[in-house]
Amino acid sequence: MRIATWNINSIRARADRALEVLNRWDLDVLLLQETKCKPEQFPRAAFEAAGYEVAAHGLNQWNGVAIVSRVGIADVRASFDGQPGFAKAPADGSIATPVIEARAIGATCGGIDLWSLYIPNGRAVGDPHYAYKLEFLSALNRTAAGWLAANPDLQLLMGGDWNVAPRDTDVWDKDFFDDGLYVSEPERAAFLAFGESGLQEVTRQADGATYTFWDYQQLRFPKNEGMRIDFAWTSPALAQRVTAAHIDRNERKGKGASDHVPVVVEIDD
């Protein structure tokens, strides 16, 4: 099997590019983030015509996640147990009700429990959204650890835009970030805690590129000033089946590209 994760930054703007990625890599499953649409707005007809099923979750023009599969989609879940919500503080000082955002969707595809995840950005260290980001990662880790404890043979892959650069080499210039967003110690600790819970990150040795994201501003891509923030954590049982991983740097080229590129994981049947 070949499974890819990709922050597509609007599926309606890049449906053709997504179809090209499916074909170029002969993908069985594509995990999408930042689809920016409600399920009824997802251009599913084009994917169904290509032989794929679609499970999508979105509440508005922000966030949004989806799973595109040609090996079946079953047991679809639009959030994980314990997923926290976020609420912007009202200007009048009243108490806001947190909303469970469209940042996680899970399904069983080809015998694997797959999750497409769009981790909160955090906005800035110390911002309420930063606290939300850490809470989101912690809650997801607790839930995944519970899954593993209940079933050590679980076939699990959680792929997505994690919005964390866990190593200094995952950013083009550590001093540029100055222990800020993406590279702060609490973010890195929350990301690496998945490994402490028994999961394995399977894209670290991926070929094709050093980074998975290049900002649109200041010619970041031509200058290769990028970040590596897209990853896939798997259960130990599934990690044993992973044979290779690839970063599709060429997808960042050309007009209308997303600022992220697909990360492909190959799994032995």
GROMACS .gro file of C-alpha atoms in nm:
model
  269
    1MET     CA    1   0.000   0.000   0.000
    2ARG     CA    2   0.097   0.362  -0.051
    3ILE     CA    3  -0.045   0.622   0.182
    4ALA     CA    4   0.028   0.994   0.160
    5THR     CA    5  -0.044   1.288   0.388
    6TRP     CA    6  -0.077   1.638   0.245
    7ASN     CA    7  -0.189   1.980   0.363
    8ILE     CA    8  -0.347   2.081   0.034
    9ASN     CA    9  -0.449   2.434   0.139
   10SER     CA   10  -0.795   2.422  -0.029
   11ILE     CA   11  -0.916   2.110  -0.207
   12ARG     CA   12  -1.148   2.310  -0.431
   13ALA     CA   13  -0.855   2.514  -0.561
   14ARG     CA   14  -0.630   2.211  -0.608
   15ALA     CA   15  -0.850   1.912  -0.691
   16ASP     CA   16  -0.668   1.863  -1.022
   17ARG     CA   17  -0.333   1.861  -0.847
   18ALA     CA   18  -0.462   1.608  -0.593
   19LEU     CA   19  -0.574   1.379  -0.873
   20GLU     CA   20  -0.231   1.412  -1.033
   21VAL     CA   21  -0.064   1.317  -0.703
   22LEU     CA   22  -0.288   1.011  -0.670
   23ASN     CA   23  -0.189   0.902  -1.019
   24ARG     CA   24   0.181   0.994  -0.998
   25TRP     CA   25   0.238   0.798  -0.680
   26ASP     CA   26  -0.023   0.529  -0.746
   27LEU     CA   27  -0.169   0.602  -0.403
   28ASP     CA   28  -0.414   0.380  -0.222
   29VAL     CA   29  -0.499   0.645   0.036
   30LEU     CA   30  -0.448   1.022   0.057
   31LEU     CA   31  -0.489   1.200   0.389
   32LEU     CA   32  -0.573   1.567   0.333
   33GLN     CA   33  -0.560   1.864   0.566
   34GLU     CA   34  -0.677   2.225   0.539
   35THR     CA   35  -0.939   2.131   0.281
   36LYS     CA   36  -1.127   2.455   0.362
   37CYS     CA   37  -1.476   2.332   0.280
   38LYS     CA   38  -1.782   2.159   0.416
   39PRO     CA   39  -1.835   1.794   0.315
   40GLU     CA   40  -2.102   1.887   0.061
   41GLN     CA   41  -1.857   2.130  -0.104
   42PHE     CA   42  -1.582   1.870  -0.149
   43PRO     CA   43  -1.531   1.795  -0.522
   44ARG     CA   44  -1.585   1.425  -0.463
   45ALA     CA   45  -1.726   1.345  -0.810
   46ALA     CA   46  -1.384   1.381  -0.972
   47PHE     CA   47  -1.227   1.145  -0.717
   48GLU     CA   48  -1.508   0.893  -0.742
   49ALA     CA   49  -1.465   0.892  -1.121
   50ALA     CA   50  -1.099   0.801  -1.060
   51GLY     CA   51  -1.201   0.506  -0.842
   52TYR     CA   52  -1.169   0.662  -0.495
   53GLU     CA   53  -1.410   0.705  -0.206
   54VAL     CA   54  -1.408   1.021   0.004
   55ALA     CA   55  -1.474   1.087   0.373
   56ALA     CA   56  -1.460   1.459   0.452
   57HIS     CA   57  -1.507   1.669   0.762
   58GLY     CA   58  -1.534   2.047   0.756
   59LEU     CA   59  -1.743   2.311   0.927
   60ASN     CA   60  -1.668   2.621   0.721
   61GLN     CA   61  -1.396   2.771   0.502
   62TRP     CA   62  -1.131   2.711   0.769
   63ASN     CA   63  -0.944   2.394   0.864
   64GLY     CA   64  -1.106   2.078   0.727
   65VAL     CA   65  -0.970   1.724   0.685
   66ALA     CA   66  -1.046   1.433   0.453
   67ILE     CA   67  -0.951   1.078   0.360
   68VAL     CA   68  -0.948   0.967  -0.003
   69SER     CA   69  -0.924   0.589  -0.049
   70ARG     CA   70  -0.947   0.322  -0.318
   71VAL     CA   71  -0.922   0.039  -0.062
   72GLY     CA   72  -1.246   0.114   0.120
   73ILE     CA   73  -1.356   0.352   0.393
   74ALA     CA   74  -1.528   0.221   0.705
   75ASP     CA   75  -1.587   0.332   1.064
   76VAL     CA   76  -1.551   0.704   0.987
   77ARG     CA   77  -1.496   0.927   1.291
   78ALA     CA   78  -1.504   1.308   1.276
   79SER     CA   79  -1.303   1.356   1.596
   80PHE     CA   80  -1.102   1.154   1.846
   81ASP     CA   81  -1.206   1.082   2.203
   82GLY     CA   82  -1.108   1.374   2.424
   83GLN     CA   83  -1.043   1.614   2.136
   84PRO     CA   84  -1.041   1.965   2.284
   85GLY     CA   85  -1.223   2.260   2.138
   86PHE     CA   86  -1.121   2.621   2.098
   87ALA     CA   87  -1.307   2.945   2.168
   88LYS     CA   88  -1.190   3.297   2.101
   89ALA     CA   89  -1.257   3.519   2.399
   90PRO     CA   90  -1.551   3.755   2.322
   91ALA     CA   91  -1.478   4.127   2.331
   92ASP     CA   92  -1.752   4.179   2.589
   93GLY     CA   93  -1.576   3.956   2.839
   94SER     CA   94  -1.843   3.687   2.839
   95ILE     CA   95  -1.759   3.317   2.847
   96ALA     CA   96  -1.733   3.154   2.506
   97THR     CA   97  -1.822   2.794   2.433
   98PRO     CA   98  -1.533   2.594   2.285
   99VAL     CA   99  -1.595   2.448   1.940
  100ILE     CA  100  -1.456   2.112   1.831
  101GLU     CA  101  -1.289   2.219   1.508
  102ALA     CA  102  -1.257   2.009   1.191
  103ARG     CA  103  -0.900   1.898   1.261
  104ALA     CA  104  -0.927   1.519   1.278
  105ILE     CA  105  -1.093   1.246   1.079
  106GLY     CA  106  -1.037   0.874   1.119
  107ALA     CA  107  -1.141   0.571   0.915
  108THR     CA  108  -1.042   0.212   0.847
  109CYS     CA  109  -0.895   0.172   0.497
  110GLY     CA  110  -0.738  -0.149   0.371
  111GLY     CA  111  -0.721  -0.292   0.722
  112ILE     CA  112  -0.540   0.012   0.866
  113ASP     CA  113  -0.684   0.261   1.114
  114LEU     CA  114  -0.595   0.593   0.952
  115TRP     CA  115  -0.618   0.946   1.087
  116SER     CA  116  -0.578   1.271   0.895
  117LEU     CA  117  -0.478   1.540   1.144
  118TYR     CA  118  -0.440   1.916   1.122
  119ILE     CA  119  -0.275   2.022   1.447
  120PRO     CA  120  -0.350   2.381   1.558
  121ASN     CA  121  -0.086   2.631   1.450
  122GLY     CA  122  -0.060   2.806   1.786
  123ARG     CA  123  -0.024   3.157   1.632
  124ALA     CA  124   0.244   3.267   1.881
  125VAL     CA  125   0.409   3.135   2.195
  126GLY     CA  126   0.188   3.245   2.484
  127ASP     CA  127  -0.121   3.299   2.270
  128PRO     CA  128  -0.440   3.117   2.381
  129HIS     CA  129  -0.418   2.924   2.055
  130TYR     CA  130  -0.071   2.804   2.160
  131ALA     CA  131  -0.217   2.659   2.480
  132TYR     CA  132  -0.487   2.498   2.266
  133LYS     CA  133  -0.219   2.345   2.044
  134LEU     CA  134  -0.042   2.185   2.339
  135GLU     CA  135  -0.371   2.062   2.481
  136PHE     CA  136  -0.466   1.913   2.143
  137LEU     CA  137  -0.136   1.724   2.113
  138SER     CA  138  -0.157   1.600   2.470
  139ALA     CA  139  -0.516   1.478   2.429
  140LEU     CA  140  -0.433   1.303   2.102
  141ASN     CA  141  -0.133   1.133   2.263
  142ARG     CA  142  -0.340   1.007   2.555
  143THR     CA  143  -0.603   0.870   2.321
  144ALA     CA  144  -0.350   0.700   2.093
  145ALA     CA  145  -0.172   0.549   2.394
  146GLY     CA  146  -0.506   0.408   2.503
  147TRP     CA  147  -0.561   0.250   2.163
  148LEU     CA  148  -0.220   0.083   2.180
  149ALA     CA  149  -0.276  -0.040   2.533
  150ALA     CA  150  -0.607  -0.196   2.429
  151ASN     CA  151  -0.461  -0.359   2.117
  152PRO     CA  152  -0.081  -0.399   2.086
  153ASP     CA  153  -0.127  -0.540   1.734
  154LEU     CA  154  -0.320  -0.235   1.617
  155GLN     CA  155  -0.251  -0.125   1.258
  156LEU     CA  156  -0.253   0.254   1.309
  157LEU     CA  157  -0.119   0.550   1.112
  158MET     CA  158  -0.173   0.913   1.213
  159GLY     CA  159  -0.055   1.145   0.938
  160GLY     CA  160  -0.088   1.516   0.895
  161ASP     CA  161   0.036   1.868   0.937
  162TRP     CA  162   0.170   1.866   1.293
  163ASN     CA  163   0.286   2.229   1.292
  164VAL     CA  164   0.595   2.132   1.492
  165ALA     CA  165   0.956   2.120   1.373
  166PRO     CA  166   1.098   1.868   1.624
  167ARG     CA  167   1.467   1.909   1.532
  168ASP     CA  168   1.683   2.212   1.463
  169THR     CA  169   1.756   2.065   1.120
  170ASP     CA  170   1.381   2.076   1.044
  171VAL     CA  171   1.402   2.453   0.986
  172TRP     CA  172   1.632   2.637   0.747
  173ASP     CA  173   1.766   2.866   1.022
  174LYS     CA  174   1.706   2.793   1.391
  175ASP     CA  175   1.815   3.144   1.488
  176PHE     CA  176   1.542   3.290   1.267
  177PHE     CA  177   1.279   3.125   1.486
  178ASP     CA  178   1.456   3.209   1.814
  179ASP     CA  179   1.274   2.941   2.017
  180GLY     CA  180   0.941   3.073   1.889
  181LEU     CA  181   0.648   2.898   1.729
  182TYR     CA  182   0.712   2.553   1.577
  183VAL     CA  183   1.044   2.505   1.762
  184SER     CA  184   0.964   2.590   2.124
  185GLU     CA  185   1.050   2.325   2.379
  186PRO     CA  186   0.689   2.264   2.495
  187GLU     CA  187   0.580   2.202   2.134
  188ARG     CA  188   0.871   1.969   2.066
  189ALA     CA  189   0.815   1.782   2.391
  190ALA     CA  190   0.446   1.736   2.309
  191PHE     CA  191   0.536   1.599   1.966
  192LEU     CA  192   0.810   1.365   2.089
  193ALA     CA  193   0.582   1.236   2.365
  194PHE     CA  194   0.409   1.020   2.104
  195GLY     CA  195   0.730   0.820   2.082
  196GLU     CA  196   0.735   0.784   2.459
  197SER     CA  197   0.385   0.640   2.434
  198GLY     CA  198   0.510   0.366   2.203
  199LEU     CA  199   0.435   0.507   1.859
  200GLN     CA  200   0.697   0.538   1.586
  201GLU     CA  201   0.746   0.825   1.341
  202VAL     CA  202   0.810   0.660   1.003
  203THR     CA  203   0.900   0.948   0.768
  204ARG     CA  204   1.225   1.069   0.923
  205GLN     CA  205   1.437   0.886   0.665
  206ALA     CA  206   1.220   0.996   0.372
  207ASP     CA  207   1.400   1.077   0.050
  208GLY     CA  208   1.322   1.359  -0.192
  209ALA     CA  209   1.366   1.670   0.025
  210THR     CA  210   1.466   1.804   0.364
  211TYR     CA  211   1.150   2.006   0.419
  212THR     CA  212   0.775   1.965   0.363
  213PHE     CA  213   0.665   2.331   0.379
  214TRP     CA  214   0.786   2.652   0.220
  215ASP     CA  215   0.605   2.980   0.285
  216TYR     CA  216   0.471   3.174  -0.012
  217GLN     CA  217   0.643   3.492   0.105
  218GLN     CA  218   1.001   3.615   0.044
  219LEU     CA  219   1.088   3.351  -0.217
  220ARG     CA  220   1.117   3.084   0.052
  221PHE     CA  221   1.085   2.795  -0.192
  222PRO     CA  222   1.342   2.910  -0.453
  223LYS     CA  223   1.584   2.976  -0.166
  224ASN     CA  224   1.492   2.641  -0.003
  225GLU     CA  225   1.406   2.816   0.322
  226GLY     CA  226   1.155   2.562   0.446
  227MET     CA  227   1.037   2.363   0.744
  228ARG     CA  228   0.963   1.998   0.808
  229ILE     CA  229   0.631   1.987   0.988
  230ASP     CA  230   0.438   1.705   0.813
  231PHE     CA  231   0.483   1.359   0.965
  232ALA     CA  232   0.325   1.018   1.022
  233TRP     CA  233   0.320   0.837   1.357
  234THR     CA  234   0.234   0.467   1.348
  235SER     CA  235   0.179   0.182   1.586
  236PRO     CA  236   0.479  -0.053   1.631
  237ALA     CA  237   0.294  -0.330   1.447
  238LEU     CA  238   0.244  -0.113   1.139
  239ALA     CA  239   0.592   0.039   1.158
  240GLN     CA  240   0.733  -0.308   1.093
  241ARG     CA  241   0.559  -0.305   0.755
  242VAL     CA  242   0.688   0.038   0.643
  243THR     CA  243   0.947  -0.005   0.368
  244ALA     CA  244   1.010   0.352   0.248
  245ALA     CA  245   0.898   0.714   0.265
  246HIS     CA  246   0.921   0.999   0.018
  247ILE     CA  247   0.874   1.377   0.019
  248ASP     CA  248   0.728   1.497  -0.310
  249ARG     CA  249   0.920   1.825  -0.339
  250ASN     CA  250   0.824   1.872  -0.704
  251GLU     CA  251   0.462   1.925  -0.602
  252ARG     CA  252   0.565   2.264  -0.459
  253LYS     CA  253   0.661   2.380  -0.809
  254GLY     CA  254   0.443   2.552  -1.065
  255LYS     CA  255   0.145   2.783  -1.055
  256GLY     CA  256  -0.115   2.719  -0.789
  257ALA     CA  257   0.092   2.490  -0.567
  258SER     CA  258   0.010   2.438  -0.201
  259ASP     CA  259   0.272   2.563   0.045
  260HIS     CA  260   0.304   2.202   0.172
  261VAL     CA  261   0.397   1.891  -0.026
  262PRO     CA  262   0.279   1.530   0.004
  263VAL     CA  263   0.468   1.286   0.224
  264VAL     CA  264   0.429   0.928   0.097
  265VAL     CA  265   0.464   0.614   0.307
  266GLU     CA  266   0.506   0.270   0.148
  267ILE     CA  267   0.369  -0.028   0.341
  268ASP     CA  268   0.434  -0.395   0.272
  269ASP     CA  269   0.116  -0.601   0.239
   0.00000   0.00000   0.00000
